[in-house]
Coordinates of C-alpha atoms and ligand atoms in Angstrom, one line a residue:
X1076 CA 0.0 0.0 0.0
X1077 CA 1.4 3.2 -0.8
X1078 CA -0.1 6.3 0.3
X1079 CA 0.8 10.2 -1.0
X1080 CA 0.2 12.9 0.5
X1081 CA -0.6 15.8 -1.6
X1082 CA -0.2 19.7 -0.1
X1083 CA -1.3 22.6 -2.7
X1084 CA 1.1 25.4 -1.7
X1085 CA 1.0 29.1 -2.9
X1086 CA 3.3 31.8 -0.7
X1087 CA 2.6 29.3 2.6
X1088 CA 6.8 29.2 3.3
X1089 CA 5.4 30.3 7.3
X1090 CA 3.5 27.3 7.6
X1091 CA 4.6 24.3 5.2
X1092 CA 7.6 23.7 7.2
X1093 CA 5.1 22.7 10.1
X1094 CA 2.7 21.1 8.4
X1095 CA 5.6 19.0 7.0
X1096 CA 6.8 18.3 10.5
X1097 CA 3.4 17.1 11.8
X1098 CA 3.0 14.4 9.1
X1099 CA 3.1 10.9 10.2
X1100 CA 6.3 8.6 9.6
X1101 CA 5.0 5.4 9.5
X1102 CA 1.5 4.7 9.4
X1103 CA -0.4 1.1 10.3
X1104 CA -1.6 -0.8 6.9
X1105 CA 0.7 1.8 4.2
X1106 CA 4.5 0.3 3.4
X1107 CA 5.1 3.6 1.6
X1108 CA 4.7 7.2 2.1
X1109 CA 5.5 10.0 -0.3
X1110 CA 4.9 13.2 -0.1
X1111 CA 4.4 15.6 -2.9
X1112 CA 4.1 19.4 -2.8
X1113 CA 1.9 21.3 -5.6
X1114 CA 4.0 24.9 -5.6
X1115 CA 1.4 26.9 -7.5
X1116 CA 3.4 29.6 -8.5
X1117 CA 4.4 31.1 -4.9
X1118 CA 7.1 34.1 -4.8
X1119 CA 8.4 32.9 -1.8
X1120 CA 10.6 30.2 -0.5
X1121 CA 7.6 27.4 -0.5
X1122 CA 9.8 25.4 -3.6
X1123 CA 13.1 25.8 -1.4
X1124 CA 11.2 24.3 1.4
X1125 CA 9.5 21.7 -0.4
X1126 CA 12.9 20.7 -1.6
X1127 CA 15.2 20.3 1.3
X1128 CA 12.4 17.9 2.8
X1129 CA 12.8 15.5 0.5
X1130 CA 9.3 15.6 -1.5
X1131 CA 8.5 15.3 -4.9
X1132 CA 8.2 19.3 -6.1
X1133 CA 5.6 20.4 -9.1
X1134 CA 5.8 23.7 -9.8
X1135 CA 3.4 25.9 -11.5
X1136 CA 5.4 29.3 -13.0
X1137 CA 2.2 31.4 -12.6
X1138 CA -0.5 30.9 -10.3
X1139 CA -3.0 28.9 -11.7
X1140 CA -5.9 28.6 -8.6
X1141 CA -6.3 26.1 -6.1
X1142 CA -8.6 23.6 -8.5
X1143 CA -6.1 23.5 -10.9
X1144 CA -3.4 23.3 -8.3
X1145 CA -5.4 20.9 -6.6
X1146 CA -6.0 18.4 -10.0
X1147 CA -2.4 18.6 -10.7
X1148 CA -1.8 17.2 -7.1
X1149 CA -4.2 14.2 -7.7
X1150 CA -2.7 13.2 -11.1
X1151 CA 1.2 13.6 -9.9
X1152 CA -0.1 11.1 -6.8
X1153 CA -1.5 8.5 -9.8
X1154 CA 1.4 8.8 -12.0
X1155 CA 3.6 7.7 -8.5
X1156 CA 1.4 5.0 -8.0
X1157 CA 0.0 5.8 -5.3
X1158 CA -3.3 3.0 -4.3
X1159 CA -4.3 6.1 -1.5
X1160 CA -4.3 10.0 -1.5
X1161 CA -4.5 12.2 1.1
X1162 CA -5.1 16.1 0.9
X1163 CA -4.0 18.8 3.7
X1164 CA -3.7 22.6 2.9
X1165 CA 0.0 23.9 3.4
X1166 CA -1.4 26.6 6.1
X1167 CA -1.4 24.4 8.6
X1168 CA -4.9 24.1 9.6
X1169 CA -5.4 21.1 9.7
X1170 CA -3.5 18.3 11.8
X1171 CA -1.3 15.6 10.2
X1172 CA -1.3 13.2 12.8
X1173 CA -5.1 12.7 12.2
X1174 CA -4.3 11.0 8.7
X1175 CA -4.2 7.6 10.3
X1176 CA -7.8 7.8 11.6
X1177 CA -8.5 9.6 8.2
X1178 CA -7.7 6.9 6.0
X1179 CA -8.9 4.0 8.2
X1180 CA -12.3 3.4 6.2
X1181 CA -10.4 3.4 3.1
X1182 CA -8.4 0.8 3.8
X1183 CA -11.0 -1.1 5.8
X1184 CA -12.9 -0.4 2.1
X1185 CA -16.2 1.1 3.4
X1186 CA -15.2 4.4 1.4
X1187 CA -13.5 5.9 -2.0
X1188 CA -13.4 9.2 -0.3
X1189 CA -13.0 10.6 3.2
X1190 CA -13.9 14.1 4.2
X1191 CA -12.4 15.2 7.4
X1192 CA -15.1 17.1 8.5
X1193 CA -14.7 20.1 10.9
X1194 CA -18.3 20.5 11.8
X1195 CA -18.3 16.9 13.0
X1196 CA -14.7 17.8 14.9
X1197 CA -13.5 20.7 16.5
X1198 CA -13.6 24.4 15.0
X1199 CA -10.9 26.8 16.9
X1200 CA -11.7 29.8 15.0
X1201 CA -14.0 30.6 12.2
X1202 CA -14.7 34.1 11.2
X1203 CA -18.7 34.0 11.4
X1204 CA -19.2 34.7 7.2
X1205 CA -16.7 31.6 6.7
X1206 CA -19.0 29.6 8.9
X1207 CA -21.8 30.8 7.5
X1208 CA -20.8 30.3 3.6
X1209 CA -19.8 26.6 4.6
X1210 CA -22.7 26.0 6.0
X1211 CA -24.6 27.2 2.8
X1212 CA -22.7 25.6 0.3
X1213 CA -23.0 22.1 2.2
X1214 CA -26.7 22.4 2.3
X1215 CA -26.4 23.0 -1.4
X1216 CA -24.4 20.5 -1.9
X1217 CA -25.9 18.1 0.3
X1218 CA -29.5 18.4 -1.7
X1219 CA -28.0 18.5 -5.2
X1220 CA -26.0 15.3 -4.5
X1221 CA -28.2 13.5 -1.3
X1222 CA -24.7 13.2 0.3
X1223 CA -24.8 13.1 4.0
X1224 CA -22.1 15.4 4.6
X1225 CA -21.6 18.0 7.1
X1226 CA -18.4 20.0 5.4
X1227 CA -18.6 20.1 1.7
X1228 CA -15.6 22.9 1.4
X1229 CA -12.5 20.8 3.7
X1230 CA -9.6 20.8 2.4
X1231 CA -8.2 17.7 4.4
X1232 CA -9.6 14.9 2.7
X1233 CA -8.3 11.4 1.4
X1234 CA -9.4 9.5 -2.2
X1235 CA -8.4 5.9 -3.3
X1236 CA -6.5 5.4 -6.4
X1237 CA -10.1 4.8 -8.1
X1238 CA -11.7 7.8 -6.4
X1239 CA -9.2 10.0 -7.8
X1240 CA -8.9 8.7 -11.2
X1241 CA -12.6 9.4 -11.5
X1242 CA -11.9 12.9 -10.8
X1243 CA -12.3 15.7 -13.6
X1244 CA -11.8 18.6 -12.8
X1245 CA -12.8 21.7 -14.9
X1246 CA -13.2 24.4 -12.4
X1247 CA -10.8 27.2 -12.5
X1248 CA -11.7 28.1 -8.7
X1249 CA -12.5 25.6 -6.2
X1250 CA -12.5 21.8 -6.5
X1251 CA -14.1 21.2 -2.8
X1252 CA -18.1 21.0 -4.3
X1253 CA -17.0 19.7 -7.8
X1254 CA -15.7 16.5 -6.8
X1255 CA -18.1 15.5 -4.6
X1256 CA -20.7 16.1 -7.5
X1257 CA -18.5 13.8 -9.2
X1258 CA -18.4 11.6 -6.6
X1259 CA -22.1 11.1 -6.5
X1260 CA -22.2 10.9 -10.2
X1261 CA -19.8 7.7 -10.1
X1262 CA -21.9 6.7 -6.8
X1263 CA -18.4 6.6 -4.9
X1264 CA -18.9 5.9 -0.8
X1265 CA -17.9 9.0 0.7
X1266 CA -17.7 9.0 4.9
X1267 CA -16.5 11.8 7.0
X1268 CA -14.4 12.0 9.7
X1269 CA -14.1 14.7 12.8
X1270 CA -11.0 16.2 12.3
X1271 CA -9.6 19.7 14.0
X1272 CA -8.9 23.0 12.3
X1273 CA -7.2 25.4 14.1
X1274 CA -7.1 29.6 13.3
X1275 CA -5.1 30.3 10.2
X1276 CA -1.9 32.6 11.1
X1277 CA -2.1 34.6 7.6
X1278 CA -4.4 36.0 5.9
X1279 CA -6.6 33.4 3.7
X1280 CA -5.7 32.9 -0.1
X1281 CA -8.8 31.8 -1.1
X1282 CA -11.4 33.5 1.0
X1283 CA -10.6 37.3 0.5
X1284 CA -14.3 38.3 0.2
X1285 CA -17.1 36.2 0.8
X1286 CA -19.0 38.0 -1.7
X1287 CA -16.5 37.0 -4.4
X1288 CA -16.4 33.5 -2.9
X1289 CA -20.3 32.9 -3.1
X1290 CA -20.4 33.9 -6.4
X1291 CA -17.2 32.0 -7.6
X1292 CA -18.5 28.6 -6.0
X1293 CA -22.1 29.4 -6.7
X1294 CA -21.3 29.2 -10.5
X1295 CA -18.9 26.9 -10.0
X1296 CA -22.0 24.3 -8.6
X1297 CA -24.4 25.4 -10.7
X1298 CA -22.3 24.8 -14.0
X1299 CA -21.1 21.5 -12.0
X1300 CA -24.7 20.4 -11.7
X1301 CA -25.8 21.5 -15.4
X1302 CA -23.3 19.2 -16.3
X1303 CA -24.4 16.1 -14.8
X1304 CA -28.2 16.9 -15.0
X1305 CA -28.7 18.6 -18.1
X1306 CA -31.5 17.1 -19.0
X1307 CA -33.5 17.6 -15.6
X1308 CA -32.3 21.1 -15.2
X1309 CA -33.7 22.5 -19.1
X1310 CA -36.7 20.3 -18.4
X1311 CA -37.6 21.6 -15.4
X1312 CA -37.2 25.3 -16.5
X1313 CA -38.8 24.8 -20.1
X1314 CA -41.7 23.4 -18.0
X1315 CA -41.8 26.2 -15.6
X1316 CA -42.1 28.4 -18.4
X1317 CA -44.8 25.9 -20.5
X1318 CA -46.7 25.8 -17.6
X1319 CA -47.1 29.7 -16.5
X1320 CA -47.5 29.9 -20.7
X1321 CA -50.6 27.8 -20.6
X1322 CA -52.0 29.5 -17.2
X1323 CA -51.6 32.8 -19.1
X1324 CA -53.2 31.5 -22.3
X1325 CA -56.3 29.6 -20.5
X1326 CA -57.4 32.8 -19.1
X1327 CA -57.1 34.6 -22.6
X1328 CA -59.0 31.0 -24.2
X1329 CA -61.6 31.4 -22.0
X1330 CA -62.1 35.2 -22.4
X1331 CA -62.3 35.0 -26.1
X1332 CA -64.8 32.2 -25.6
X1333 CA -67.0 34.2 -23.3
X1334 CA -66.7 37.3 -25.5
X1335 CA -65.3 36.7 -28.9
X1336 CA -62.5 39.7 -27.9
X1337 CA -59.0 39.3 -27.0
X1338 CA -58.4 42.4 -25.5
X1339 CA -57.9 43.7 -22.5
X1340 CA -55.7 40.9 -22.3
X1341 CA -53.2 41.1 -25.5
X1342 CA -50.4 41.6 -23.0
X1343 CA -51.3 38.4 -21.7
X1344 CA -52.1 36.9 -24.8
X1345 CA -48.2 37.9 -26.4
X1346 CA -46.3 36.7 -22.9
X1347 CA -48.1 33.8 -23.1
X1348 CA -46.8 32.9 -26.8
X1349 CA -43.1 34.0 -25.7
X1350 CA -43.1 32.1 -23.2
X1351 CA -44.3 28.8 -25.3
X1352 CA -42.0 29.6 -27.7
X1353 CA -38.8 30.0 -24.8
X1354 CA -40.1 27.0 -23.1
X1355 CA -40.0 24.3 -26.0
X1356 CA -36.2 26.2 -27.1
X1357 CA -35.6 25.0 -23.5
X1358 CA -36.8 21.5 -23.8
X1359 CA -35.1 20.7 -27.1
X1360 CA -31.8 22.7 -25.3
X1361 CA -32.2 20.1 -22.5
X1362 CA -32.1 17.6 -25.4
X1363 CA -28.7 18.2 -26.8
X1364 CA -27.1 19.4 -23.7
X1365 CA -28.0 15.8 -22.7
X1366 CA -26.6 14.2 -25.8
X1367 CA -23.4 16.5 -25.1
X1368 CA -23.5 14.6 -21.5
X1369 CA -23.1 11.8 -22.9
X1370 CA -19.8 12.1 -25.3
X1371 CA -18.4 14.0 -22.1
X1372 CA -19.3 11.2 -20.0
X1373 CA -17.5 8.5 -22.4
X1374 CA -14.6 11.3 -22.5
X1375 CA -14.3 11.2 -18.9
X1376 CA -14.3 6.9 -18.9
X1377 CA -11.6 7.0 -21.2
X1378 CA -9.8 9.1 -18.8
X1379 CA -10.7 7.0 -15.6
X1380 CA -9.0 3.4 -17.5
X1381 CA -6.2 5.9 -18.2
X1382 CA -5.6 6.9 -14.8
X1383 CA -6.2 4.0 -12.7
X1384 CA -3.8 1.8 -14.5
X1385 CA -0.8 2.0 -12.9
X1386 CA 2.7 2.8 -13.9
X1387 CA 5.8 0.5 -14.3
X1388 CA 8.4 1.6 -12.0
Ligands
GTP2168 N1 -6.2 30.4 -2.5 C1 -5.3 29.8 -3.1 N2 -4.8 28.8 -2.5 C2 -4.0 28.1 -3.1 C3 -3.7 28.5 -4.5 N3 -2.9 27.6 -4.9 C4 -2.7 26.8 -3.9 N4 -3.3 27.1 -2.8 C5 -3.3 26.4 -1.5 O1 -4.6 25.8 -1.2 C6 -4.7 25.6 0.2 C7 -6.1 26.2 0.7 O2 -6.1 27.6 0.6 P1 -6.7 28.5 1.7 O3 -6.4 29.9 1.4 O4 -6.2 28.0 3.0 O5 -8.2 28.2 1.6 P2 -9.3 27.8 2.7 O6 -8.6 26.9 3.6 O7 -10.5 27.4 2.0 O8 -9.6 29.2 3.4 P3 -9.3 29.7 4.9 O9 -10.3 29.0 5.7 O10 -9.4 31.1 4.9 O11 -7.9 29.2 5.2 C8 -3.5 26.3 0.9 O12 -2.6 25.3 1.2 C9 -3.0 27.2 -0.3 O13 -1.6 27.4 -0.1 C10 -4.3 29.6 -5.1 O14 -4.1 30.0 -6.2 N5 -5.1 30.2 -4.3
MG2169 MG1 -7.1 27.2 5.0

């Protein structure tokens, strides 16, 4: 069993030397630990850090975002044959010593991915919009997918070599709601376990407004979901409009019947034919966004046998 750990790392050169010291040596049921450091483009001394402790350095020369940073990671950990991946943020939030308890139901094979959830475990600090937002974007998450999962956004989490090769990652922002859509998608097991997150020292990379935040992993959902339920999502807004279309031209219908005249309602009568004609557009868009699903699903299985094979060494 060989397990790599995976830390995305932009400008963290205060923290990544602790983190680094925190992570386990040996670990019960893994023969082999690497440990591989995603340097996405930092201007300080991350790289110089990452190498003198002996990890495998990728490094980004401009700063590409944490979901690409964080897709890099994953596929460096397949191509070093690695059966289990585990993620922790370079900030040092998040405890290393708690991998061993993180990775247990993976290797007891009751999971493909483990969330080490912070809602379940213990929260030092969270600035009340963080907490907030988190809680939001799980509940969204949670209802799109029907995952039981408490903390949809943690970036301390752990795939198996098949979890991760199932991974696809398009986002440009944040990979922490698009995997587990994929996730549900592939119907992978995903368990969580209480884990601890202590008060970031620096300021956050990721969370500079919350404003920006919502909307960046609002669309970043919403195009996530589109993509996996086309045909539901075009289906259920081409109805919405059908429907309010046909309450719209009833009422006209039964005026003209009544008095032979249209009018007063021509308004009515004109929404009610846009709104026809927007709602079928929608149903036959639901159509070939649906077919599209389909050659990006068979894109995406061609990629899985490619990634889970692994590599002669
Ligand atoms: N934000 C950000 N983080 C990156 C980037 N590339 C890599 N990272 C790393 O991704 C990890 C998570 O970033 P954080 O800024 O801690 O994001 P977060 O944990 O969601 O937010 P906080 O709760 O404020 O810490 C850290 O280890 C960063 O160093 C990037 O372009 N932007
Ligand atoms: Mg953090």
């Amino acid at each position: 069993m060989k397990l790599v750990i995976t830390i995305p790392a932009f400008n963290e050169e205060k923290t990544l030397p602790k983190v680094l010291s925190e992570l386990p040596q040996k670990i019960q049921g893994i023969d082999e630990i690497q440990i591989v450091i995603v340097d996405d483009g930092s201007m300080d001394a991350t790289s110089e850090i990452a190498l003198k402790n002996n990890t495998v350095l990728v490094r980004h020369t401009q700063n590409m975002g944490l979901a690409q940073t964080f897709k890099r990671a994953l596929n460096e950990a397949l191509l070093l044959n690695a059966d289990i991946i585990v993620n922790i943020d370079a900030d040092a939030q998040y405890d290393g010593a708690e991998i061993q308890k993180l990775i247990q139901p993976i290797l007891e094979k009751k999971a493909d991915i483990v969330l080490g959830s912070r809602f379940l475990g213990k929260i030092e600090y969270m600035p009340f919009g963080n907490r907030f937002g988190n809680q939001i974007a799980t509940a969204v998450v949670r209802w799109l997918t029907g995952l039981k999962i408490t903390d949809s956004q943690t970036g301390f989490r752990v795939f198996s070599r098949e979890a991760a090769a199932r991974m696809n990652i398009l986002s440009k922002y944040t990979y922490t709601q698009e995997t587990l859509l994929q996730a549900a998608e592939y119907r992978l097991a995903v368990v969580e376990v209480p884990v601890t997150f202590r008060k970031r020292s620096g300021k956050s990379r990721l969370i500079s407004s919350l404003w920006n935040y919502t909307r960046n992993a609002g669309l970043t959902v919403l195009m996530g979901y589109i993509n996996y339920r086309p045909l539901r999502f075009f289906l259920s807004l081409g109805a919405l409009s059908i429907l309010i279309s046909s309450v719209l031209g009833l009422r006209v219908l039964l005026h003209y019947l009544n008095t032979g005249l249209v009018s007063p309602f021509l308004p009515s009568a004109f929404l009610a034919g846009v709104l026809l004609v927007v709602g079928l557009q929608l149903l036959f868009i639901g159509l070939i966004a649906e077919m599209v699903k389909f050659s990006r699903k068979t894109s995406e299985d061609v990629l899985y046998q490619l990634k889970k094979n692994k590599f002669n060494e």
